[in-house]
Every structure is written in structure tokens, then in C-alpha cells.
CSV table of C-alpha atoms in Angstrom, one decimal:
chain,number,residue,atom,x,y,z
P,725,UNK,CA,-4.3,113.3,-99.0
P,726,UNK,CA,-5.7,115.5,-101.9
P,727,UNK,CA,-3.5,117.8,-103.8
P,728,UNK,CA,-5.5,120.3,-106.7
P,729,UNK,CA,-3.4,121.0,-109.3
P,730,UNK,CA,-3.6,124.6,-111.0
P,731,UNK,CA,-2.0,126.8,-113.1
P,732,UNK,CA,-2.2,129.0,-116.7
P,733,UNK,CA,-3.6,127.3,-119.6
P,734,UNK,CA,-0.8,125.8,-121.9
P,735,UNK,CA,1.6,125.6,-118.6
P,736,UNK,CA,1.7,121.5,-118.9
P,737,UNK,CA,-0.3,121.0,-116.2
P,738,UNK,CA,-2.8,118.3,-117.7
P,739,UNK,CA,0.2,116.6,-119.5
P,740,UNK,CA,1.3,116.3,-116.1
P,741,UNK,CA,-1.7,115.2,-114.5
P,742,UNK,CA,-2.5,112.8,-117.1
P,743,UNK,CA,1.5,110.8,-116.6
P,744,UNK,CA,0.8,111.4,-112.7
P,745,UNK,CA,-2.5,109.5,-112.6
P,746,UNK,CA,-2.3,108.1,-116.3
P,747,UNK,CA,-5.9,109.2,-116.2
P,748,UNK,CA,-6.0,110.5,-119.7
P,749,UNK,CA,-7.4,114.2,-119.1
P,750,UNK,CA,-7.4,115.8,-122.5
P,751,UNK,CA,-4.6,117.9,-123.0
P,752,UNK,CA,-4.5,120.3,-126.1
P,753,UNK,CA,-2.9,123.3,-127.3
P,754,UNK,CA,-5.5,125.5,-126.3
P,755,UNK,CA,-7.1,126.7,-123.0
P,756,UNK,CA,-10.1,125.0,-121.3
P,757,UNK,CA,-9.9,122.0,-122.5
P,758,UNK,CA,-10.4,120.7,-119.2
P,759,UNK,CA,-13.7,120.9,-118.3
P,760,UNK,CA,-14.4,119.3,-115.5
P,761,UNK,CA,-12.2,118.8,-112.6
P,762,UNK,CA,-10.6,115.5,-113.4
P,763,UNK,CA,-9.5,113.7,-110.2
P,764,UNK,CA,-7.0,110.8,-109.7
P,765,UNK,CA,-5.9,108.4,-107.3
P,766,UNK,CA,-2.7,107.9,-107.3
P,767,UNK,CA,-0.4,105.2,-105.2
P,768,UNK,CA,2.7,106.3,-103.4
P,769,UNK,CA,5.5,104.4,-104.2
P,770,UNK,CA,7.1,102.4,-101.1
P,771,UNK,CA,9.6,100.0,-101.2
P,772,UNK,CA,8.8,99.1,-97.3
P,773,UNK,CA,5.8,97.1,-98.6
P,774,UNK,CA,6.7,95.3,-101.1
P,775,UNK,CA,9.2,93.8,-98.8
P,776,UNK,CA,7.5,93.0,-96.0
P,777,UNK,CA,4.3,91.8,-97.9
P,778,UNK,CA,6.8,89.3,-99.8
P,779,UNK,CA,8.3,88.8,-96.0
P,780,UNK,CA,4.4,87.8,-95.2
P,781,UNK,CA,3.2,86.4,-98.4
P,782,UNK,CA,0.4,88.9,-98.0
P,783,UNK,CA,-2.3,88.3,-100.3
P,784,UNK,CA,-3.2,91.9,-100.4
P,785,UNK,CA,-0.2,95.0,-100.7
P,786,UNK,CA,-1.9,98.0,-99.9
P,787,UNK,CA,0.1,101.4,-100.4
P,788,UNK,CA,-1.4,105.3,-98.8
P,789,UNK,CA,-2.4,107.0,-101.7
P,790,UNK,CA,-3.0,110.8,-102.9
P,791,UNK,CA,-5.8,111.8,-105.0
P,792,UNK,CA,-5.2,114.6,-107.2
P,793,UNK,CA,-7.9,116.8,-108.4
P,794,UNK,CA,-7.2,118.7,-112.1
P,795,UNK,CA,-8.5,122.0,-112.3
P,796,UNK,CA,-8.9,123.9,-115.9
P,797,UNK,CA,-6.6,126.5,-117.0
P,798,UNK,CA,-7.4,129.6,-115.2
P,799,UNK,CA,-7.3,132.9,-116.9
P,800,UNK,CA,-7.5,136.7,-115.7
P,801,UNK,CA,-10.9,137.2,-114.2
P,802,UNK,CA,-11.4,133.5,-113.2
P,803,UNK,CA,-12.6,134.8,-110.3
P,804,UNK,CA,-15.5,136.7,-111.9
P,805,UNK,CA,-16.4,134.2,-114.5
P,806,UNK,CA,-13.9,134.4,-117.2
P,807,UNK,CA,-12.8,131.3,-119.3
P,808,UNK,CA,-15.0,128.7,-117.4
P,809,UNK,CA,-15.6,131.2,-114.4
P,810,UNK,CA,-15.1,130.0,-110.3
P,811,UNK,CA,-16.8,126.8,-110.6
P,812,UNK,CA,-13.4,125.1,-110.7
P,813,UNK,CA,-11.8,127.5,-107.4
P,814,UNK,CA,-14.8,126.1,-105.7
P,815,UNK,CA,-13.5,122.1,-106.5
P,816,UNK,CA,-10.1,122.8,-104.9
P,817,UNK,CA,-11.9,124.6,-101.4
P,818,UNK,CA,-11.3,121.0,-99.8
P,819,UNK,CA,-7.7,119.3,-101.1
P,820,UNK,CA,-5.1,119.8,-97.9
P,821,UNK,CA,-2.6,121.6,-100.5
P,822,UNK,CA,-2.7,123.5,-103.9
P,823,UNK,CA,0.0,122.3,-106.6
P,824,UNK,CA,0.7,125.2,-109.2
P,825,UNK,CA,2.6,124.5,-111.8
P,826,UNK,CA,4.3,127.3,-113.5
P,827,UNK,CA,5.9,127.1,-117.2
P,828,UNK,CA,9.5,127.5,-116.7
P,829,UNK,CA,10.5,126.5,-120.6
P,830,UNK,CA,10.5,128.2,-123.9
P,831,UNK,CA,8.3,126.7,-126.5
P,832,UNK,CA,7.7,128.7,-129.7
P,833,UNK,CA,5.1,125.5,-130.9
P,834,UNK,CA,3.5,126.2,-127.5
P,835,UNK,CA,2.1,129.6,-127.0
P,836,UNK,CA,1.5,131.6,-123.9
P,837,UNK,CA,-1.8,133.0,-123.0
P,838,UNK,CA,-0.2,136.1,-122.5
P,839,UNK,CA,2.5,135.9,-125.2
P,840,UNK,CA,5.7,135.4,-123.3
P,841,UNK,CA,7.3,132.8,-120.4
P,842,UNK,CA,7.2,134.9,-116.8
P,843,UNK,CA,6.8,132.5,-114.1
P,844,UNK,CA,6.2,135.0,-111.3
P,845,UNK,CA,4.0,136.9,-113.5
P,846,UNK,CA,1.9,134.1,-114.4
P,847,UNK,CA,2.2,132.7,-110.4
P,848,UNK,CA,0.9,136.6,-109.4
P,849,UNK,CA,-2.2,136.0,-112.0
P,850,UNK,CA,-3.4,132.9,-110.4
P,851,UNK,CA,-2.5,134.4,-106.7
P,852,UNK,CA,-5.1,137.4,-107.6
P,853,UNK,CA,-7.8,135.0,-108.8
P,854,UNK,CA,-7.2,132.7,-105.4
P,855,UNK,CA,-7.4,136.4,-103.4
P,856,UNK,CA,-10.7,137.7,-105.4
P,857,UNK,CA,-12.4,133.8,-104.6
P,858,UNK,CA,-11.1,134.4,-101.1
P,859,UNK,CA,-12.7,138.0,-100.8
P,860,UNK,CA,-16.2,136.7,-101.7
P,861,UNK,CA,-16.1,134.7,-99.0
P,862,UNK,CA,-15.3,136.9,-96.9
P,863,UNK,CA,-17.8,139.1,-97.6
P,864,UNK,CA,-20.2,136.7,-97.4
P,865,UNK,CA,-19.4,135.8,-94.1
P,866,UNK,CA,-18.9,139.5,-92.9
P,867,UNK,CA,-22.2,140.7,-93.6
P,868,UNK,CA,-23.5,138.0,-91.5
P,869,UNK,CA,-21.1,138.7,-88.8
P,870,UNK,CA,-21.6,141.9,-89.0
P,871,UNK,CA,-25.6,141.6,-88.2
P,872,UNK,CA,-24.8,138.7,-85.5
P,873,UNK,CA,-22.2,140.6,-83.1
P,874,UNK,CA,-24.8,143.3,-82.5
P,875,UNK,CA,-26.8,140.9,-80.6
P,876,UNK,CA,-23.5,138.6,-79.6
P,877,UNK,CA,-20.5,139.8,-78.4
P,878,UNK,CA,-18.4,136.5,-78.8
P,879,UNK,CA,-18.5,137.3,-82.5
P,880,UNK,CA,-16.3,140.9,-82.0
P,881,UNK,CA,-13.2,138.9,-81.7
P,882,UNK,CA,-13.6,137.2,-85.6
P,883,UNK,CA,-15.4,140.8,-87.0
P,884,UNK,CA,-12.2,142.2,-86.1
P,885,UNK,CA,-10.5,139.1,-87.8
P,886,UNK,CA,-12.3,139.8,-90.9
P,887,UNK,CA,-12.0,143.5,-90.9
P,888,UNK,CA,-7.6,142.9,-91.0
P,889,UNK,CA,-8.3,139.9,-93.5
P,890,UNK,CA,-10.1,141.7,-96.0
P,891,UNK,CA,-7.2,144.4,-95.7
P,892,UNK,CA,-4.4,142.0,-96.3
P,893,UNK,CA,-6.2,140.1,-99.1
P,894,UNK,CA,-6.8,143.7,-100.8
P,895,UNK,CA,-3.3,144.7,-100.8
P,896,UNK,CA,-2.5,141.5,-103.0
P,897,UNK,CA,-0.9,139.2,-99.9
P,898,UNK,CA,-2.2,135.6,-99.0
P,899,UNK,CA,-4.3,134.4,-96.2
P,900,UNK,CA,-1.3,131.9,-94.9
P,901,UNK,CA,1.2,134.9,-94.6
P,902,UNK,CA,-1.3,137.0,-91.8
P,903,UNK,CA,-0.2,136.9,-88.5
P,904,UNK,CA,-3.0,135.4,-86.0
P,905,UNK,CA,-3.1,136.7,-82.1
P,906,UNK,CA,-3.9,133.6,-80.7
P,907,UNK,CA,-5.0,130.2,-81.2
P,908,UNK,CA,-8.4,130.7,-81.4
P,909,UNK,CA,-7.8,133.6,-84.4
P,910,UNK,CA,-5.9,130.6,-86.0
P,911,UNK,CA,-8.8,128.3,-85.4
P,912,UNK,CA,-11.6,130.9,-87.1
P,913,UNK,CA,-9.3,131.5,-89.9
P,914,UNK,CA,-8.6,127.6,-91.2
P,915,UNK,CA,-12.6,127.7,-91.0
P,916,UNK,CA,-13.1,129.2,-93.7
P,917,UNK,CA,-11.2,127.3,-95.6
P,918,UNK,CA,-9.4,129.6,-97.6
P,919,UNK,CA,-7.8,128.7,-100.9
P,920,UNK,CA,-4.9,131.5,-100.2
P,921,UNK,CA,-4.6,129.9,-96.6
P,922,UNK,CA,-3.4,126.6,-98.5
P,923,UNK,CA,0.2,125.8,-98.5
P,924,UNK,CA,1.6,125.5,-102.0
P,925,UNK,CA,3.8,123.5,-103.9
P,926,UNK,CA,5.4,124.9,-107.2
P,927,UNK,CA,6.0,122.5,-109.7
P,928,UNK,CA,8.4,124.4,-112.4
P,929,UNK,CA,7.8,122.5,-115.3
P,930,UNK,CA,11.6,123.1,-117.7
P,931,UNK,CA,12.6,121.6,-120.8
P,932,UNK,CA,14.2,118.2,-121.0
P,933,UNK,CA,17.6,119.4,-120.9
P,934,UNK,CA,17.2,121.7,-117.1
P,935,UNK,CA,16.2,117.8,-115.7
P,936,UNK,CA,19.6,116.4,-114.6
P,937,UNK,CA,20.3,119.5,-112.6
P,938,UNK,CA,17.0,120.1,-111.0
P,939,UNK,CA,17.1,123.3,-112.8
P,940,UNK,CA,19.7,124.7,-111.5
P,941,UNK,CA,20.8,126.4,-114.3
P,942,UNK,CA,17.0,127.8,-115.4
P,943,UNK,CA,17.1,132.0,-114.4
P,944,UNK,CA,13.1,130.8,-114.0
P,945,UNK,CA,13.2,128.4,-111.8
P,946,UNK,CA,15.7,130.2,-110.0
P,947,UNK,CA,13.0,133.2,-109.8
P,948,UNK,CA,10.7,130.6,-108.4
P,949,UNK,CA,12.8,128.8,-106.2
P,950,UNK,CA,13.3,133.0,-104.4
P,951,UNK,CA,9.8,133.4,-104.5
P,952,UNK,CA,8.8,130.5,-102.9
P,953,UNK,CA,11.0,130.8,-99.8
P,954,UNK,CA,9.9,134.0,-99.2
P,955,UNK,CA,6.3,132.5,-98.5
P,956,UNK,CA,7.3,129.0,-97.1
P,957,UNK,CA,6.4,127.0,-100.1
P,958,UNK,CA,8.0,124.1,-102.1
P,959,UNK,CA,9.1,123.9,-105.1
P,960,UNK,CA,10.5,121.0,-107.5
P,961,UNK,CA,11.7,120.8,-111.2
P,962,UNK,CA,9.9,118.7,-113.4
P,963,UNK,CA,9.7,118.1,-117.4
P,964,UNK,CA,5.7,117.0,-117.4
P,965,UNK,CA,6.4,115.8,-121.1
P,966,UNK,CA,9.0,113.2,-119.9
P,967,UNK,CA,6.7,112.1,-117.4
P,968,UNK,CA,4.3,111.1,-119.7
P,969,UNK,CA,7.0,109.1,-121.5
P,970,UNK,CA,7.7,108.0,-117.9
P,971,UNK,CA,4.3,106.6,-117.5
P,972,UNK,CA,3.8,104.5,-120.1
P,973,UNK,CA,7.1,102.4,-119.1
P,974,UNK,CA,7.1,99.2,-117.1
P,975,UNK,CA,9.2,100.0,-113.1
P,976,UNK,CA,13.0,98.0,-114.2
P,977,UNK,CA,12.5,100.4,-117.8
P,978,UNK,CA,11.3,103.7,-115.8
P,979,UNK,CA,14.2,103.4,-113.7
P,980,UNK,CA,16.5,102.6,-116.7
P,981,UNK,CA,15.1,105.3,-118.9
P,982,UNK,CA,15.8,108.0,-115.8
P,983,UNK,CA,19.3,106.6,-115.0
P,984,UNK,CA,19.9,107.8,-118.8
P,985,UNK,CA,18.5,111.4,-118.2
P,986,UNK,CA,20.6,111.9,-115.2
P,987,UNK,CA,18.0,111.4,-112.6
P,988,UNK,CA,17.6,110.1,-109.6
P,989,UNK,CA,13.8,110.2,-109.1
P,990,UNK,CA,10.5,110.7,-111.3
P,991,UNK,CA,8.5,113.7,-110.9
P,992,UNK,CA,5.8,112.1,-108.9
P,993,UNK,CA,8.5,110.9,-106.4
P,994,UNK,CA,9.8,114.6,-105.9
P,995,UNK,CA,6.0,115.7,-105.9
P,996,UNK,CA,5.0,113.2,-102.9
P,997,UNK,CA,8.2,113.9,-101.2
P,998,UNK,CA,7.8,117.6,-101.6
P,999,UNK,CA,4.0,117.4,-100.4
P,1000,UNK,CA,4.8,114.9,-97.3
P,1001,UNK,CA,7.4,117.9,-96.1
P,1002,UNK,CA,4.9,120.4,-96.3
P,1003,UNK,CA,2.2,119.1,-95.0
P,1004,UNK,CA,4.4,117.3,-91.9
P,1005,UNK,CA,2.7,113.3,-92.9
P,1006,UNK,CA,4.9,110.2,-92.7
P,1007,UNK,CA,3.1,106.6,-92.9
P,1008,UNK,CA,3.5,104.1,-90.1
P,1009,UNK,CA,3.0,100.2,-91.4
P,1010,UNK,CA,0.8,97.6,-90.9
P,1011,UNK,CA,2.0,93.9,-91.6
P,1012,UNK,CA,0.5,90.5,-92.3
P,1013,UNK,CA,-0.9,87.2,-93.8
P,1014,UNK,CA,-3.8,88.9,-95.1
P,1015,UNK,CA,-2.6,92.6,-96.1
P,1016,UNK,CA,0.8,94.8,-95.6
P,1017,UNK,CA,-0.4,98.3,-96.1
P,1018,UNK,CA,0.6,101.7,-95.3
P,1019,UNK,CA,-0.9,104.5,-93.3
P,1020,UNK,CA,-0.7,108.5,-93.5
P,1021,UNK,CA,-0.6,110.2,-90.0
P,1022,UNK,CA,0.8,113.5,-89.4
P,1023,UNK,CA,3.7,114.0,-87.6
P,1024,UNK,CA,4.4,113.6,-83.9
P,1025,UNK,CA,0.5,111.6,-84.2
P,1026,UNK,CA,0.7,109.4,-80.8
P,1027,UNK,CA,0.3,105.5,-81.0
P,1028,UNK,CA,-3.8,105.7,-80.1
P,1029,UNK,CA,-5.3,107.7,-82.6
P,1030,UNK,CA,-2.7,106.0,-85.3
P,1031,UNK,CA,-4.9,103.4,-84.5
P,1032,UNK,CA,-7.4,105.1,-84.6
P,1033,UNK,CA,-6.5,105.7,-88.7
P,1034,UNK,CA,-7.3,101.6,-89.3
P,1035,UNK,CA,-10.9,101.7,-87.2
P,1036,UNK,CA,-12.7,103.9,-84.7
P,1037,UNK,CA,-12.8,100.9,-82.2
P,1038,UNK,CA,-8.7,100.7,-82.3
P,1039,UNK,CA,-8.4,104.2,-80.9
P,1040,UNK,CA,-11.0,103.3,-78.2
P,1041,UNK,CA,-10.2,100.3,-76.9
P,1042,UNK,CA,-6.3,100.8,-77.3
P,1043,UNK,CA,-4.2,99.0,-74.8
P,1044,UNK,CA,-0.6,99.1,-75.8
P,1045,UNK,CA,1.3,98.9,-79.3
P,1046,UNK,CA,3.7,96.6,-80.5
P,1047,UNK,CA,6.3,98.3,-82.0
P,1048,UNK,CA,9.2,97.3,-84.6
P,1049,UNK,CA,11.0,99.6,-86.8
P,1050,UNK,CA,10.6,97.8,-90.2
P,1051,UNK,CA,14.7,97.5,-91.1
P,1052,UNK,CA,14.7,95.4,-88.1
P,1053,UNK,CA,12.1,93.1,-88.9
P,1054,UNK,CA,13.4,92.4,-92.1
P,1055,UNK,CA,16.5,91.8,-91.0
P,1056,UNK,CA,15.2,89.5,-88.4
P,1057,UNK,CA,12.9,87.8,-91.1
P,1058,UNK,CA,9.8,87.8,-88.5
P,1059,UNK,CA,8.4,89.2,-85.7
P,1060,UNK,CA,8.9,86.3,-83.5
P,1061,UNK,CA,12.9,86.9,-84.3
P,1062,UNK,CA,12.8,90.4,-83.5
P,1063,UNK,CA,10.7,89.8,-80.5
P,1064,UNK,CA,13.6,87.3,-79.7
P,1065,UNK,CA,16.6,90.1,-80.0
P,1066,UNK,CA,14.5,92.7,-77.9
P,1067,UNK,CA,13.8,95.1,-80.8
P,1068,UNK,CA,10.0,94.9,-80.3
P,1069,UNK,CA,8.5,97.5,-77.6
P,1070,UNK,CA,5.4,97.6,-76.0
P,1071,UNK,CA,4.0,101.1,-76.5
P,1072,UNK,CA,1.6,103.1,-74.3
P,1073,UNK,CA,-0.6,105.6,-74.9
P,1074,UNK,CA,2.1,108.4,-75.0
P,1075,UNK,CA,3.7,106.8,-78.0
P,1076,UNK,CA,5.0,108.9,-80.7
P,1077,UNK,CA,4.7,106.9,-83.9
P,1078,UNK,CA,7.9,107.3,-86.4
P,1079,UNK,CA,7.8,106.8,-89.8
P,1080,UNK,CA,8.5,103.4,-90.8
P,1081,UNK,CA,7.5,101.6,-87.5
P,1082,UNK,CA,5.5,98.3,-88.2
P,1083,UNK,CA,2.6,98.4,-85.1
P,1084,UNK,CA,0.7,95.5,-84.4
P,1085,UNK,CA,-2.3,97.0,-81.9
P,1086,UNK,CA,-3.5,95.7,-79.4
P,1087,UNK,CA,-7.3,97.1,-78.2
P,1088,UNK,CA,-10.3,96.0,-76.1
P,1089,UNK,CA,-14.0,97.1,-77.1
């Protein structure tokens, strides 16, 4: 999974990219200081796999992991080459969803690039820079349709398509909130890859204090929080200067240090949890000797092509899956046990993996 993160300069969205990935993106008090898109790889945290690999003595843990890609402060007329211009829109064409963090804190050591804290105001700025990228696609791909559908009828149905598109975009709405007519409208339209066709997730950045409550009691989070449901999008709190503190600590003194802020779970827990619900994932498990490791599959993904997630030839040749949900196989200390007690099912092809099911596959090539 690859989440771009974006937002205003000065908004904390390197800080928070750099305790996210530790990946030390310089972050200053002053815009573009991130030049290139920084990207990060970033495990998820599981507690699943530690236990089962330390159930197997595996020599090799291996978590699912997100790689986040930093992009540099946009400004007003991003789109059209202001600040460092649309090179960076073009590096975030390909993550599966767009993190935008907005400034939801009042900072008179930090200033604003437009001189006072509006979260929806900032969140419409980058929204029209997303639209105008989006536009020049558009045309770009309408002046070719265009030309094409006088010679090929099959291309009317996505003129039309781009004819309402460029409408909507104009009046200042995204991609994702057009209504297709069928699937194969649906189909064209995640084509072209649209960045305003990407589901977001907001991440409010508040002071330290609007932490224990999840910012509850922030009027701009609040605004956010409105906004956001309005469009289908997620939002979480987050303080990206405690979770730089957060990232330099050991696990037994993370967990220590949030117990004393009143919180339950770091940012990047929140953020994972936040992007696994939008984008519909859950990870099934694979256990062993040689390697426990997890695996990201959407949901309602049926037991063949989960397979077909650890090698091509799984999907193939698959025969049947043996299936355990992982609390039982830790409870039962081994698979043999839990083979024993009739908690392990063999699975056809029609399988619907759940989250947290240990599979051993069984295939023929």
C-alpha cells in the first residue's frame, strides 16, 4: 500500500513524515524545503506475528508494510508551476490513497502561508490544485477522444464521460463525488487515475494538549471531522511533534510515554487503522519455521488469489486451503493441536479469507 502525504507548507506534514518513517526529511520553518518526494517504508505494527513467530521460532518475522511518499508543501498555483510547480502532483498519480494533513493548532513561532489557521480553507486550496492537475488530464485525453470517436463509435460513451467530468471538476467538486451510469463509466474513470478520484484521509494535526481527547474539543477539527463526512473521507487527530518524540523511543517506553498523554495509540497506529478502513484491506497470515509474515488483501479476496498474493503458481495450482484463525492456534500451541480439536478447515476455492486466518496452501503446478 502507498499513501502520499500532502498538505500547506508549515502544516507539520514533514515532521510527521519524518517520526512516521524516521526517514529524516528536512523539515524547516519555511516552505519547500522538501524537494524531492521523500518516500518511506514503513512496517505495520502486529502483535499476531510476533506471537506466532515466537510460537514457530521463525527465523524470519515479516510484517505488510505501507510506503509513504512525502510530497513538498504545495502553494496557490501548484498546479501551474508555482513554488516547485506539478512535478510533485505527478509523484502521488500512483499511491492507492492521498493523506492531507491540515494544521488544526495555533502557533504564533509557526507562521501560516497565508497568515492565519483555517483548516477548510487551506483543505479547499490543495482541493483546487488536485482539480486544475486533474483538468489537464482531461484535456489531454479529450482532444484525443475527441479526434478518435469520429472514426469510432465505442469512444461516444467516454466523450460523453469527459464532457460531465470537465463540468464537475470546473465547478470546484472532486472526481470521487461524480455519479457513474454503469460499470463500465466506473471502469474508464479509475483509468485515468485521477488524483481527485483518490480517497482521502485527513490527518488534523492539534497541539499537544487536544491529544487525550482525539480533538474533541478543537472547533477545527470539529470543522474537519463535518467536512469529511460529507465526502466519505477519514479523519484522525494527531500532534506530528509528539510523534517525533514518539519515534525516537524504544516499544515498553513508547507505550509508557503515551499511557502518560492519555492515549491509547500512536499516530501511525490511527493512520494505518484509518487507511485499512478506507481502502477495505485486512491481512491474512502465513506461519512457520522459516518465516511468519503477514499479507494485505482486500476484503471479501477469496482463498485462491490470496494465494495468489505469496506467488503466481499458488493461485494456479491451488487445491484447497488450510485454514485456522490465529487465536486458536495459539491457544492450541500448534497446528497439529488445533488440527486435533477440529478448528482447522479445509477451504475450497470459494473461500472468503478473514482477517487474522493463518492459511497453509496447498497447490499443484
Amino acid at each position: 500500500m502507498q499513501l502520499g502525504i500532502v498538505g500547506l507548507p508549515n502544516v507539520g506534514k514533514s515532521t510527521l513524515f519524518n517520526s512516521l518513517t524516521k526517514a529524516g526529511a528536512e523539515s524547516a520553518n519555511y516552505p519547500f524545503c522538501t524537494i524531492d518526494p521523500n518516500v518511506g517504508i514503513v512496517p505495520v505494527p502486529d502483535e499476531r506475528l510476533k506471537l506466532l513467530g515466537d510460537m514457530y521460532h521463525s527465523k524470519k518475522v515479516t510484517p505488510a508494510v505501507i510506503e509513504f511518499v512525502d510530497i513538498a508543501g504545495l502553494v496557490k498555483g501548484a498546479s501551474k508551476g508555482e513554488g516547485l510547480g506539478n512535478q510533485f502532483l505527478a509523484n502521488i498519480r500512483e499511491v492507492d490513497a492521498i493523506v492531507h494533513v491540515v494544521r488544526c493548532f495555533e502557533d504564533p513561532n509557526v507562521i501560516h502561508v497565508d497568515g492565519s489557521v483555517d483548516p477548510l480553507r487551506d483543505i479547499e486550496t490543495i482541493n483546487l490544485e488536485l482539480i486544475f492537475a486533474d483538468l489537464e488530464v482531461l484535456e489531454r485525453r479529450f482532444s484525443k477522444v475527441a479526434k478518435a470517436a469520429k472514426m469510432d463509435k465505442t469512444l461516444a460513451k467516454e466523450e460523453a464521460l469527459l464532457v460531465r467530468l470537465k463540468e464537475w471538476l470546473e465547478s470546484g467538486k472532486m472526481a470521487k463525488t461524480i455519479e457513474v451510469e454503469d460499470e463500465d463509466e466506473a471502469a474508464i474513470l479509475k483509468g485515468y487515475n485521477l488524483l481527485t478520484y483518490k480517497p482521502v484521509i485527513y490527518a488534523a494535526n492539534v497541539a499537544e494538549d487536544d491529544l487525550a481527547d482525539d480533538g474533541a474539543s478543537n472547533e477545527y477539527v470539529q470543522r474537519v471531522r463535518e467536512f469529511a463526512a460529507k465526502e466519505g473521507s477519514e479523519v484522525f487527530a494527531i500532534c506530528a511533534q509528539i510523534e517525533q518524540e514518539i519515534a525516537e523511543l524504544e516499544d515498553d517506553e513508547k507505550a509508557e510515554f503515551l499511557n502518560e498523554l492519555g492515549v491509547k495509540e500512536s499516530g501511525l497506529e490511527k493512520l494505518i487503522k484509518a487507511s485499512y478502513s478506507l481502502l477495505g484491506l485486512m491481512s491474512f497470515l502465513t506461519a512457520g519455521e522459516d518465516e511468519t509474515r503477514a499479507w494485505t488483501i482486500k476484503i471479501g479476496t477469496k482463498a485462491p488469489q490470496a494465494a495468489g498474493k505469496i506467488h503466481t503458481d499458488f493461485e494456479r495450482g491451488f487445491i484447497k486451503a488450510e485454514v485456522v484463525n490465529y487465536k486458536d492456534l495459539l491457544e492450541q500451541g500448534s497446528l497439529a493441536a488445533a488440527r486435533e480439536k477440529g478448528l482447522v478447515g479445509m477451504e475450497g476455492k470459494d473461500y472468503v479469507v478473514k482477517d487474522g486466518d493463518v492459511i497453509l496452501f496447498r497447490f499443484n503446478v
